[in-house]
Amino acid sequence: MDLYDDMPPAVRAAWRRSLTSGRSAMTRRRLLRTGGLAAGGAALAACGIPPAASTGDEGGSHRSKDHSAKEKELNFSNWPLYIDVDDKDEDNRPTLRAFERRSGIKVKYIEDVNDNNEFYSKVKPQLAAGQDTGRDLVCLSDWMAGRLIRHGWAQRLDPANLPNAVTNLEDRFRAAAHDPGRQFSYPWAGTAAVIAYNKKATGGKKVTSVTQLLEDPSLKGRVSLLTEMHDTMGLTLLDTGADSASFTDDDYDKAISRLQKAVDRNQIRSFTGNDYVDGLSKGDIAACVAWAGDIVQLSIDDPDVEFALPESGYLFGTDDLLVPARARHRANAEALIDHYYQPKTAAELAAWVNYICPVSGAKAEMARIDEEIAQNPLIFPDQAMIEKGHTFRQLTEKEEERYEGKFAELIGA
């Protein structure tokens, strides 16, 4: 049986979109910075996570015995290209090596989270059976982290083992709908879906709203939107006056209808993953919905590319670290989380990944590394940007299937 046969068709289609062209796809600049990635991928696959073994205890909501004191090891699953790498040695991840030296804990770092739904399908059988997934720490988008927490498949973290995280987590990240009080998860990085445009392609015109993307005749045929439902629909919901954190079925249908009209008028050139980057740089795409991390990277090479925060707001989210139920090394995982909440370490990570840094004090440390990055609001948001951030509400699995199905029909997936 195919690993993903138990996924509803609409959700499976969304997974395949994301896997081939979604946020997990590689940007041009990242490819340039990791020239040997193809060869490295085979090596990563060869040293994969061991198969899960039964704990003999049903249900995933309880902790298994923690073996951290005797077993100084840790299995960490993360997204590809989502950690700092030595430019001269791609196998050297400086902040991770620093943790190993300081703690004495050996980390097996695996880049096997290519997509949230794909990863969920991979670990769901073990979690549902009350078994160890073979992973002590995973990084998942907030809505998927919330799903594991709701099912009782994440271990409650011990604040006593997280002094840096408890102290240095920025206030705006503490109020998480999917994990109230941050009892089970801590952000690895923040994400933002914004508007980007090439001012040469727009003739100097600024593009600052979804309304312009969908209706401005001067942009016709040169607009791209994202294949990720949460981001494209969230921004469209906000532009229609709905709250992306509490919208109704009617709100969603109204936003879908609005997008459909733009598609029918050929206003939209394409729905893409982050392969919009090259088109935006060349000017084939004049304006688009984009991920902030990509725009930070692209604007370094191309000063014509700028971003805008819509007056109605942008989509804000997090990629979260959590310890799966039955993991053997919870305390070791907590030690690693806490390591990345040291401001200096957080700054070193953010300088490479270019996503929003959730750690208080990291901006001052970043100024020592790169003053320009320290002043970039897409990495260290100022108050104006913070106030415009909105989240996409948690969906039930039935809602996710229904909404993804409508979105897939819209974009022809």
mmCIF file of C-alpha atoms in Angstrom:
data_model
loop_
_atom_site.group_PDB
_atom_site.id
_atom_site.type_symbol
_atom_site.label_atom_id
_atom_site.label_comp_id
_atom_site.label_asym_id
_atom_site.label_seq_id
_atom_site.Cartn_x
_atom_site.Cartn_y
_atom_site.Cartn_z
ATOM 1 C CA MET A 1 0.000 0.000 0.000
ATOM 2 C CA ASP A 2 1.253 3.504 -0.810
ATOM 3 C CA LEU A 3 2.357 5.341 2.314
ATOM 4 C CA TYR A 4 -0.145 8.122 1.581
ATOM 5 C CA ASP A 5 -3.187 6.042 0.619
ATOM 6 C CA ASP A 6 -4.940 6.870 3.895
ATOM 7 C CA MET A 7 -4.791 10.616 3.173
ATOM 8 C CA PRO A 8 -8.000 12.202 1.831
ATOM 9 C CA PRO A 9 -7.573 12.913 -1.910
ATOM 10 C CA ALA A 10 -7.599 16.695 -1.507
ATOM 11 C CA VAL A 11 -5.003 16.634 1.251
ATOM 12 C CA ARG A 12 -2.845 14.178 -0.693
ATOM 13 C CA ALA A 13 -2.992 16.514 -3.701
ATOM 14 C CA ALA A 14 -1.956 19.423 -1.496
ATOM 15 C CA TRP A 15 0.965 17.393 -0.203
ATOM 16 C CA ARG A 16 2.155 16.569 -3.711
ATOM 17 C CA ARG A 17 1.924 20.251 -4.692
ATOM 18 C CA SER A 18 3.960 21.288 -1.704
ATOM 19 C CA LEU A 19 6.545 18.559 -2.091
ATOM 20 C CA THR A 20 7.307 19.437 -5.701
ATOM 21 C CA SER A 21 7.003 23.223 -5.596
ATOM 22 C CA GLY A 22 6.065 24.373 -2.116
ATOM 23 C CA ARG A 23 7.988 26.048 0.671
ATOM 24 C CA SER A 24 10.164 22.970 1.041
ATOM 25 C CA ALA A 25 11.496 23.435 -2.498
ATOM 26 C CA MET A 26 14.905 25.060 -2.788
ATOM 27 C CA THR A 27 15.423 28.688 -3.673
ATOM 28 C CA ARG A 28 17.993 29.666 -6.265
ATOM 29 C CA ARG A 29 20.284 31.284 -3.708
ATOM 30 C CA ARG A 30 20.105 28.309 -1.406
ATOM 31 C CA LEU A 31 21.048 26.040 -4.277
ATOM 32 C CA LEU A 32 24.062 28.207 -4.980
ATOM 33 C CA ARG A 33 25.057 28.081 -1.314
ATOM 34 C CA THR A 34 24.793 24.286 -1.179
ATOM 35 C CA GLY A 35 26.401 23.165 -4.397
ATOM 36 C CA GLY A 36 26.900 19.553 -3.365
ATOM 37 C CA LEU A 37 23.358 18.994 -2.140
ATOM 38 C CA ALA A 38 22.411 16.275 -4.615
ATOM 39 C CA ALA A 39 25.313 14.092 -3.549
ATOM 40 C CA GLY A 40 24.636 14.913 0.087
ATOM 41 C CA GLY A 41 21.011 13.811 -0.220
ATOM 42 C CA ALA A 42 22.002 10.222 -0.926
ATOM 43 C CA ALA A 43 24.245 10.220 2.122
ATOM 44 C CA LEU A 44 21.414 11.526 4.299
ATOM 45 C CA ALA A 45 19.095 8.821 3.076
ATOM 46 C CA ALA A 46 21.718 6.183 3.813
ATOM 47 C CA CYS A 47 21.982 7.247 7.470
ATOM 48 C CA GLY A 48 18.241 7.462 8.058
ATOM 49 C CA ILE A 49 16.297 7.143 11.277
ATOM 50 C CA PRO A 50 15.993 3.584 12.608
ATOM 51 C CA PRO A 51 12.551 1.941 12.465
ATOM 52 C CA ALA A 52 10.285 2.544 15.410
ATOM 53 C CA ALA A 53 9.900 -0.132 18.046
ATOM 54 C CA SER A 54 6.838 -0.794 20.185
ATOM 55 C CA THR A 55 6.916 0.442 23.766
ATOM 56 C CA GLY A 56 4.295 -2.081 24.829
ATOM 57 C CA ASP A 57 2.132 0.760 26.135
ATOM 58 C CA GLU A 58 -0.883 1.849 24.110
ATOM 59 C CA GLY A 59 -1.761 5.480 23.522
ATOM 60 C CA GLY A 60 0.598 8.282 22.579
ATOM 61 C CA SER A 61 -0.344 10.873 25.200
ATOM 62 C CA HIS A 62 2.031 9.673 27.951
ATOM 63 C CA ARG A 63 5.752 10.052 28.225
ATOM 64 C CA SER A 64 7.942 7.041 27.828
ATOM 65 C CA LYS A 65 10.871 6.514 30.144
ATOM 66 C CA ASP A 66 13.523 9.139 29.450
ATOM 67 C CA HIS A 67 16.937 7.616 28.743
ATOM 68 C CA SER A 68 18.768 10.929 28.334
ATOM 69 C CA ALA A 69 20.963 10.564 31.421
ATOM 70 C CA LYS A 70 22.535 7.336 30.165
ATOM 71 C CA GLU A 71 22.176 7.787 26.402
ATOM 72 C CA LYS A 72 23.856 11.009 25.320
ATOM 73 C CA GLU A 73 22.277 11.070 21.890
ATOM 74 C CA LEU A 74 19.492 12.801 19.995
ATOM 75 C CA ASN A 75 17.649 12.206 16.692
ATOM 76 C CA PHE A 76 16.484 15.517 15.191
ATOM 77 C CA SER A 77 14.251 15.693 12.071
ATOM 78 C CA ASN A 78 14.135 19.048 10.301
ATOM 79 C CA TRP A 79 13.356 20.585 6.894
ATOM 80 C CA PRO A 80 16.091 20.634 4.230
ATOM 81 C CA LEU A 81 18.380 23.676 4.246
ATOM 82 C CA TYR A 82 16.955 25.021 7.509
ATOM 83 C CA ILE A 83 20.079 25.298 9.619
ATOM 84 C CA ASP A 84 23.376 27.147 9.361
ATOM 85 C CA VAL A 85 26.049 25.421 7.284
ATOM 86 C CA ASP A 86 29.738 26.143 6.884
ATOM 87 C CA ASP A 87 30.157 27.432 3.314
ATOM 88 C CA LYS A 88 33.396 25.480 2.993
ATOM 89 C CA ASP A 89 32.029 22.245 4.471
ATOM 90 C CA GLU A 90 28.321 21.531 4.027
ATOM 91 C CA ASP A 91 28.492 18.676 6.545
ATOM 92 C CA ASN A 92 29.551 21.120 9.244
ATOM 93 C CA ARG A 93 26.619 22.835 10.969
ATOM 94 C CA PRO A 94 28.401 25.230 13.340
ATOM 95 C CA THR A 95 25.625 25.886 15.875
ATOM 96 C CA LEU A 96 24.824 22.175 16.090
ATOM 97 C CA ARG A 97 28.483 21.250 16.529
ATOM 98 C CA ALA A 98 28.744 23.846 19.288
ATOM 99 C CA PHE A 99 25.855 22.145 21.087
ATOM 100 C CA GLU A 100 27.517 18.747 20.809
ATOM 101 C CA ARG A 101 30.788 20.064 22.204
ATOM 102 C CA ARG A 102 29.120 21.849 25.107
ATOM 103 C CA SER A 103 26.604 19.151 26.054
ATOM 104 C CA GLY A 104 28.382 15.947 25.112
ATOM 105 C CA ILE A 105 25.186 14.889 23.287
ATOM 106 C CA LYS A 106 25.668 13.393 19.821
ATOM 107 C CA VAL A 107 23.033 14.641 17.366
ATOM 108 C CA LYS A 108 21.856 12.651 14.348
ATOM 109 C CA TYR A 109 20.483 15.448 12.201
ATOM 110 C CA ILE A 110 18.136 14.257 9.444
ATOM 111 C CA GLU A 111 16.563 16.502 6.794
ATOM 112 C CA ASP A 112 13.466 14.364 6.226
ATOM 113 C CA VAL A 113 10.618 16.834 6.813
ATOM 114 C CA ASN A 114 9.917 17.644 3.184
ATOM 115 C CA ASP A 115 6.257 18.452 3.776
ATOM 116 C CA ASN A 116 3.969 18.488 6.807
ATOM 117 C CA ASN A 117 1.370 16.054 5.447
ATOM 118 C CA GLU A 118 3.978 13.686 4.084
ATOM 119 C CA PHE A 119 5.802 13.590 7.415
ATOM 120 C CA TYR A 120 2.541 13.135 9.317
ATOM 121 C CA SER A 121 1.640 10.121 7.189
ATOM 122 C CA LYS A 122 5.088 8.685 7.870
ATOM 123 C CA VAL A 123 4.878 8.899 11.680
ATOM 124 C CA LYS A 124 1.129 8.580 12.278
ATOM 125 C CA PRO A 125 1.048 4.742 12.407
ATOM 126 C CA GLN A 126 3.674 4.632 15.158
ATOM 127 C CA LEU A 127 2.162 7.496 17.118
ATOM 128 C CA ALA A 128 -1.348 6.030 16.916
ATOM 129 C CA ALA A 129 -0.010 2.669 18.099
ATOM 130 C CA GLY A 130 1.814 4.210 21.046
ATOM 131 C CA GLN A 131 5.223 3.499 19.555
ATOM 132 C CA ASP A 132 8.467 5.461 19.386
ATOM 133 C CA THR A 133 8.905 7.147 15.988
ATOM 134 C CA GLY A 134 12.689 6.984 16.327
ATOM 135 C CA ARG A 135 12.805 10.796 16.536
ATOM 136 C CA ASP A 136 13.425 12.811 19.688
ATOM 137 C CA LEU A 137 12.813 16.235 18.172
ATOM 138 C CA VAL A 138 10.900 17.322 15.059
ATOM 139 C CA CYS A 139 10.257 20.656 13.361
ATOM 140 C CA LEU A 140 6.749 21.102 11.924
ATOM 141 C CA SER A 141 4.601 24.042 10.845
ATOM 142 C CA ASP A 142 2.384 25.352 13.615
ATOM 143 C CA TRP A 143 -0.868 23.896 12.304
ATOM 144 C CA MET A 144 0.648 20.416 12.056
ATOM 145 C CA ALA A 145 2.323 20.751 15.445
ATOM 146 C CA GLY A 146 -1.131 21.607 16.772
ATOM 147 C CA ARG A 147 -2.567 18.434 15.274
ATOM 148 C CA LEU A 148 -0.017 16.266 17.089
ATOM 149 C CA ILE A 149 -0.650 18.125 20.328
ATOM 150 C CA ARG A 150 -4.433 17.686 20.032
ATOM 151 C CA HIS A 151 -4.008 13.953 19.462
ATOM 152 C CA GLY A 152 -1.794 13.639 22.543
ATOM 153 C CA TRP A 153 1.202 12.761 20.386
ATOM 154 C CA ALA A 154 3.613 15.358 21.766
ATOM 155 C CA GLN A 155 5.367 15.342 25.123
ATOM 156 C CA ARG A 156 4.866 18.184 27.558
ATOM 157 C CA LEU A 157 8.133 20.069 27.956
ATOM 158 C CA ASP A 158 9.760 20.690 31.336
ATOM 159 C CA PRO A 159 10.333 24.451 31.869
ATOM 160 C CA ALA A 160 13.096 23.645 34.347
ATOM 161 C CA ASN A 161 15.148 22.308 31.430
ATOM 162 C CA LEU A 162 14.441 25.368 29.268
ATOM 163 C CA PRO A 163 15.725 28.438 31.142
ATOM 164 C CA ASN A 164 16.871 30.248 27.989
ATOM 165 C CA ALA A 165 13.702 29.412 26.062
ATOM 166 C CA VAL A 166 11.377 30.445 28.876
ATOM 167 C CA THR A 167 13.259 33.705 29.342
ATOM 168 C CA ASN A 168 14.081 34.643 25.770
ATOM 169 C CA LEU A 169 11.010 33.640 23.743
ATOM 170 C CA GLU A 170 9.656 36.916 22.393
ATOM 171 C CA ASP A 171 6.260 37.809 23.804
ATOM 172 C CA ARG A 172 4.374 37.680 20.512
ATOM 173 C CA PHE A 173 5.266 33.988 20.120
ATOM 174 C CA ARG A 174 3.926 33.000 23.550
ATOM 175 C CA ALA A 175 0.248 33.309 22.592
ATOM 176 C CA ALA A 176 -0.114 30.320 20.267
ATOM 177 C CA ALA A 177 -3.611 29.079 19.472
ATOM 178 C CA HIS A 178 -2.326 25.604 18.667
ATOM 179 C CA ASP A 179 -0.292 25.391 21.900
ATOM 180 C CA PRO A 180 -1.574 27.760 24.616
ATOM 181 C CA GLY A 181 1.188 28.663 27.034
ATOM 182 C CA ARG A 182 3.802 26.923 24.889
ATOM 183 C CA GLN A 183 3.595 23.752 26.941
ATOM 184 C CA PHE A 184 4.569 21.401 24.104
ATOM 185 C CA SER A 185 6.460 23.397 21.478
ATOM 186 C CA TYR A 186 8.873 26.257 20.840
ATOM 187 C CA PRO A 187 9.380 28.076 17.529
ATOM 188 C CA TRP A 188 12.424 27.258 15.444
ATOM 189 C CA ALA A 189 11.600 30.250 13.238
ATOM 190 C CA GLY A 190 8.728 32.503 12.284
ATOM 191 C CA THR A 191 7.296 32.588 8.749
ATOM 192 C CA ALA A 192 5.549 35.370 6.846
ATOM 193 C CA ALA A 193 3.612 35.424 3.575
ATOM 194 C CA VAL A 194 3.812 38.933 2.104
ATOM 195 C CA ILE A 195 3.538 40.711 -1.247
ATOM 196 C CA ALA A 196 6.664 41.109 -3.376
ATOM 197 C CA TYR A 197 7.131 42.998 -6.621
ATOM 198 C CA ASN A 198 9.791 43.917 -9.146
ATOM 199 C CA LYS A 199 9.668 47.697 -9.385
ATOM 200 C CA LYS A 200 11.300 47.653 -12.840
ATOM 201 C CA ALA A 201 8.557 45.315 -14.104
ATOM 202 C CA THR A 202 5.810 47.440 -12.536
ATOM 203 C CA GLY A 203 7.207 50.657 -13.997
ATOM 204 C CA GLY A 204 8.001 51.927 -10.541
ATOM 205 C CA LYS A 205 4.497 51.278 -9.230
ATOM 206 C CA LYS A 206 4.305 49.877 -5.712
ATOM 207 C CA VAL A 207 2.120 46.824 -5.212
ATOM 208 C CA THR A 208 0.763 46.795 -1.694
ATOM 209 C CA SER A 209 -2.481 44.835 -1.682
ATOM 210 C CA VAL A 210 -4.096 41.601 -2.781
ATOM 211 C CA THR A 211 -6.693 43.745 -4.556
ATOM 212 C CA GLN A 212 -3.961 45.046 -6.866
ATOM 213 C CA LEU A 213 -2.724 41.529 -7.517
ATOM 214 C CA LEU A 214 -6.212 40.360 -8.470
ATOM 215 C CA GLU A 215 -7.602 43.427 -10.235
ATOM 216 C CA ASP A 216 -4.927 45.845 -11.490
ATOM 217 C CA PRO A 217 -5.026 45.595 -15.321
ATOM 218 C CA SER A 218 -1.390 46.719 -15.611
ATOM 219 C CA LEU A 219 -0.371 43.496 -13.848
ATOM 220 C CA LYS A 220 -2.559 41.183 -15.930
ATOM 221 C CA GLY A 221 -0.840 37.905 -16.730
ATOM 222 C CA ARG A 222 2.177 38.771 -14.578
ATOM 223 C CA VAL A 223 0.928 37.814 -11.110
ATOM 224 C CA SER A 224 1.677 34.615 -9.217
ATOM 225 C CA LEU A 225 0.097 33.250 -6.056
ATOM 226 C CA LEU A 226 1.277 30.406 -3.849
ATOM 227 C CA THR A 227 0.167 26.782 -4.081
ATOM 228 C CA GLU A 228 0.086 26.700 -0.268
ATOM 229 C CA MET A 229 -3.574 27.062 0.674
ATOM 230 C CA HIS A 230 -3.036 28.602 4.103
ATOM 231 C CA ASP A 231 -0.944 31.475 2.736
ATOM 232 C CA THR A 232 -2.819 32.398 -0.451
ATOM 233 C CA MET A 233 -6.251 31.970 1.108
ATOM 234 C CA GLY A 234 -5.230 33.665 4.334
ATOM 235 C CA LEU A 235 -4.092 36.810 2.539
ATOM 236 C CA THR A 236 -7.204 36.788 0.340
ATOM 237 C CA LEU A 237 -9.482 36.368 3.353
ATOM 238 C CA LEU A 238 -7.854 39.342 5.040
ATOM 239 C CA ASP A 239 -8.235 41.442 1.877
ATOM 240 C CA THR A 240 -11.960 40.659 1.744
ATOM 241 C CA GLY A 241 -12.354 41.894 5.321
ATOM 242 C CA ALA A 242 -12.565 38.473 6.977
ATOM 243 C CA ASP A 243 -10.392 37.415 9.898
ATOM 244 C CA SER A 244 -8.015 34.635 8.871
ATOM 245 C CA ALA A 245 -7.980 33.480 12.496
ATOM 246 C CA SER A 246 -11.768 33.016 12.761
ATOM 247 C CA PHE A 247 -13.314 32.836 9.280
ATOM 248 C CA THR A 248 -16.465 30.914 8.367
ATOM 249 C CA ASP A 249 -17.299 28.612 5.456
ATOM 250 C CA ASP A 250 -19.066 31.536 3.787
ATOM 251 C CA ASP A 251 -15.981 33.714 4.191
ATOM 252 C CA TYR A 252 -13.836 31.027 2.599
ATOM 253 C CA ASP A 253 -16.230 30.550 -0.326
ATOM 254 C CA LYS A 254 -16.327 34.290 -0.932
ATOM 255 C CA ALA A 255 -12.530 34.431 -1.080
ATOM 256 C CA ILE A 256 -12.383 31.407 -3.407
ATOM 257 C CA SER A 257 -14.932 33.037 -5.706
ATOM 258 C CA ARG A 258 -12.870 36.201 -5.835
ATOM 259 C CA LEU A 259 -9.756 34.259 -6.799
ATOM 260 C CA GLN A 260 -11.701 32.316 -9.420
ATOM 261 C CA LYS A 261 -12.761 35.551 -11.119
ATOM 262 C CA ALA A 262 -9.113 36.632 -11.312
ATOM 263 C CA VAL A 263 -8.165 33.254 -12.782
ATOM 264 C CA ASP A 264 -10.976 33.472 -15.335
ATOM 265 C CA ARG A 265 -9.762 36.940 -16.419
ATOM 266 C CA ASN A 266 -6.219 35.586 -16.869
ATOM 267 C CA GLN A 267 -4.996 38.007 -14.252
ATOM 268 C CA ILE A 268 -3.040 35.211 -12.590
ATOM 269 C CA ARG A 269 -0.043 33.894 -14.481
ATOM 270 C CA SER A 270 0.490 30.887 -12.217
ATOM 271 C CA PHE A 271 0.196 29.311 -8.793
ATOM 272 C CA THR A 272 3.675 28.344 -7.676
ATOM 273 C CA GLY A 273 5.911 27.270 -4.861
ATOM 274 C CA ASN A 274 9.030 29.331 -4.351
ATOM 275 C CA ASP A 275 9.977 28.863 -7.989
ATOM 276 C CA TYR A 276 8.434 32.333 -8.377
ATOM 277 C CA VAL A 277 11.880 33.619 -7.351
ATOM 278 C CA ASP A 278 13.466 33.451 -10.804
ATOM 279 C CA GLY A 279 10.392 34.868 -12.556
ATOM 280 C CA LEU A 280 10.239 37.772 -10.101
ATOM 281 C CA SER A 281 13.927 38.543 -10.580
ATOM 282 C CA LYS A 282 13.627 38.446 -14.384
ATOM 283 C CA GLY A 283 10.450 40.552 -14.392
ATOM 284 C CA ASP A 284 8.294 37.842 -15.984
ATOM 285 C CA ILE A 285 6.372 38.001 -12.711
ATOM 286 C CA ALA A 286 5.729 41.623 -11.815
ATOM 287 C CA ALA A 287 4.149 40.958 -8.419
ATOM 288 C CA CYS A 288 3.274 37.972 -6.287
ATOM 289 C CA VAL A 289 2.530 36.479 -2.917
ATOM 290 C CA ALA A 290 5.901 35.457 -1.514
ATOM 291 C CA TRP A 291 7.632 34.038 1.542
ATOM 292 C CA ALA A 292 9.655 36.574 3.446
ATOM 293 C CA GLY A 293 12.712 34.321 3.733
ATOM 294 C CA ASP A 294 12.948 34.092 -0.067
ATOM 295 C CA ILE A 295 12.635 37.855 -0.489
ATOM 296 C CA VAL A 296 15.400 38.532 2.018
ATOM 297 C CA GLN A 297 17.674 36.281 0.007
ATOM 298 C CA LEU A 298 16.587 37.546 -3.415
ATOM 299 C CA SER A 299 16.824 41.250 -2.576
ATOM 300 C CA ILE A 300 20.505 40.796 -1.676
ATOM 301 C CA ASP A 301 21.174 39.972 -5.335
ATOM 302 C CA ASP A 302 18.442 42.085 -6.937
ATOM 303 C CA PRO A 303 17.680 45.583 -5.592
ATOM 304 C CA ASP A 304 14.664 45.894 -7.899
ATOM 305 C CA VAL A 305 12.793 43.346 -5.785
ATOM 306 C CA GLU A 306 10.882 44.855 -2.889
ATOM 307 C CA PHE A 307 8.225 43.647 -0.450
ATOM 308 C CA ALA A 308 5.077 45.163 0.980
ATOM 309 C CA LEU A 309 2.883 44.413 3.949
ATOM 310 C CA PRO A 310 -0.743 44.730 2.837
ATOM 311 C CA GLU A 311 -2.796 47.245 4.792
ATOM 312 C CA SER A 312 -5.166 44.378 5.583
ATOM 313 C CA GLY A 313 -2.293 42.383 7.047
ATOM 314 C CA TYR A 314 0.007 39.500 6.192
ATOM 315 C CA LEU A 315 0.052 35.811 7.188
ATOM 316 C CA PHE A 316 2.269 35.004 10.141
ATOM 317 C CA GLY A 317 3.143 31.515 11.371
ATOM 318 C CA THR A 318 5.859 29.461 13.004
ATOM 319 C CA ASP A 319 7.767 26.272 12.408
ATOM 320 C CA ASP A 320 7.841 24.587 15.803
ATOM 321 C CA LEU A 321 10.106 22.171 17.647
ATOM 322 C CA LEU A 322 8.355 19.432 19.614
ATOM 323 C CA VAL A 323 9.173 16.086 21.197
ATOM 324 C CA PRO A 324 7.008 13.231 19.853
ATOM 325 C CA ALA A 325 5.253 10.893 22.256
ATOM 326 C CA ARG A 326 7.412 7.907 23.272
ATOM 327 C CA ALA A 327 10.663 9.635 22.303
ATOM 328 C CA ARG A 328 13.553 8.186 24.336
ATOM 329 C CA HIS A 329 15.545 11.384 24.859
ATOM 330 C CA ARG A 330 13.222 14.198 25.914
ATOM 331 C CA ALA A 331 15.734 15.922 28.206
ATOM 332 C CA ASN A 332 18.371 15.843 25.481
ATOM 333 C CA ALA A 333 15.855 17.418 23.081
ATOM 334 C CA GLU A 334 15.001 20.083 25.652
ATOM 335 C CA ALA A 335 18.709 20.856 25.979
ATOM 336 C CA LEU A 336 18.963 21.427 22.236
ATOM 337 C CA ILE A 337 15.868 23.654 22.184
ATOM 338 C CA ASP A 338 17.357 25.689 25.006
ATOM 339 C CA HIS A 339 20.682 25.952 23.166
ATOM 340 C CA TYR A 340 18.979 27.696 20.251
ATOM 341 C CA TYR A 341 17.336 30.200 22.588
ATOM 342 C CA GLN A 342 20.679 31.710 23.502
ATOM 343 C CA PRO A 343 20.684 35.063 21.663
ATOM 344 C CA LYS A 344 24.108 34.571 20.077
ATOM 345 C CA THR A 345 23.228 31.105 18.780
ATOM 346 C CA ALA A 346 19.836 32.315 17.542
ATOM 347 C CA ALA A 347 21.519 35.153 15.643
ATOM 348 C CA GLU A 348 23.949 32.760 13.974
ATOM 349 C CA LEU A 349 21.038 30.579 12.852
ATOM 350 C CA ALA A 350 18.946 33.521 11.601
ATOM 351 C CA ALA A 351 21.887 34.955 9.663
ATOM 352 C CA TRP A 352 21.846 31.824 7.542
ATOM 353 C CA VAL A 353 18.183 30.807 7.238
ATOM 354 C CA ASN A 354 16.812 34.387 6.935
ATOM 355 C CA TYR A 355 13.458 33.622 8.554
ATOM 356 C CA ILE A 356 11.901 35.527 11.458
ATOM 357 C CA CYS A 357 13.918 35.069 14.644
ATOM 358 C CA PRO A 358 11.789 34.320 17.745
ATOM 359 C CA VAL A 359 14.523 34.991 20.308
ATOM 360 C CA SER A 360 14.691 38.157 22.371
ATOM 361 C CA GLY A 361 18.186 39.623 22.419
ATOM 362 C CA ALA A 362 19.205 38.038 19.115
ATOM 363 C CA LYS A 363 18.895 41.306 17.196
ATOM 364 C CA ALA A 364 21.687 42.906 19.228
ATOM 365 C CA GLU A 365 23.849 39.844 18.622
ATOM 366 C CA MET A 366 22.998 39.935 14.914
ATOM 367 C CA ALA A 367 24.264 43.518 14.703
ATOM 368 C CA ARG A 368 27.704 42.147 15.568
ATOM 369 C CA ILE A 369 27.445 39.682 12.651
ATOM 370 C CA ASP A 370 25.637 41.759 10.003
ATOM 371 C CA GLU A 371 24.081 45.156 10.741
ATOM 372 C CA GLU A 372 22.005 45.078 7.543
ATOM 373 C CA ILE A 373 20.335 41.801 8.525
ATOM 374 C CA ALA A 374 19.776 43.122 12.043
ATOM 375 C CA GLN A 375 17.730 45.994 10.589
ATOM 376 C CA ASN A 376 15.708 43.818 8.202
ATOM 377 C CA PRO A 377 12.076 43.726 9.395
ATOM 378 C CA LEU A 378 11.523 40.394 7.626
ATOM 379 C CA ILE A 379 13.951 38.800 10.116
ATOM 380 C CA PHE A 380 13.543 41.106 13.105
ATOM 381 C CA PRO A 381 10.082 42.661 12.651
ATOM 382 C CA ASP A 382 9.534 46.199 13.859
ATOM 383 C CA GLN A 383 6.365 47.156 15.699
ATOM 384 C CA ALA A 384 4.542 48.170 12.510
ATOM 385 C CA MET A 385 5.145 44.734 11.004
ATOM 386 C CA ILE A 386 4.241 42.906 14.209
ATOM 387 C CA GLU A 387 0.883 44.682 14.382
ATOM 388 C CA LYS A 388 -0.024 43.626 10.829
ATOM 389 C CA GLY A 389 0.597 39.922 11.391
ATOM 390 C CA HIS A 390 -2.360 37.511 11.336
ATOM 391 C CA THR A 391 -2.570 33.767 11.829
ATOM 392 C CA PHE A 392 -4.596 31.165 9.928
ATOM 393 C CA ARG A 393 -7.001 29.426 12.255
ATOM 394 C CA GLN A 394 -6.605 25.790 13.218
ATOM 395 C CA LEU A 395 -8.670 23.475 11.003
ATOM 396 C CA THR A 396 -10.272 20.187 11.812
ATOM 397 C CA GLU A 397 -9.220 17.356 9.523
ATOM 398 C CA LYS A 398 -12.645 17.497 7.821
ATOM 399 C CA GLU A 399 -12.279 21.240 7.267
ATOM 400 C CA GLU A 400 -8.800 20.767 5.898
ATOM 401 C CA GLU A 401 -10.043 18.203 3.388
ATOM 402 C CA ARG A 402 -12.928 20.444 2.321
ATOM 403 C CA TYR A 403 -10.882 23.632 2.009
ATOM 404 C CA GLU A 404 -7.948 21.955 0.290
ATOM 405 C CA GLY A 405 -10.370 20.355 -2.161
ATOM 406 C CA LYS A 406 -11.844 23.709 -3.156
ATOM 407 C CA PHE A 407 -8.414 25.283 -3.430
ATOM 408 C CA ALA A 408 -7.082 22.401 -5.538
ATOM 409 C CA GLU A 409 -9.986 22.816 -7.938
ATOM 410 C CA LEU A 410 -9.256 26.546 -8.180
ATOM 411 C CA ILE A 411 -5.589 26.128 -9.085
ATOM 412 C CA GLY A 412 -6.104 23.079 -11.271
ATOM 413 C CA ALA A 413 -4.096 20.722 -9.074
#
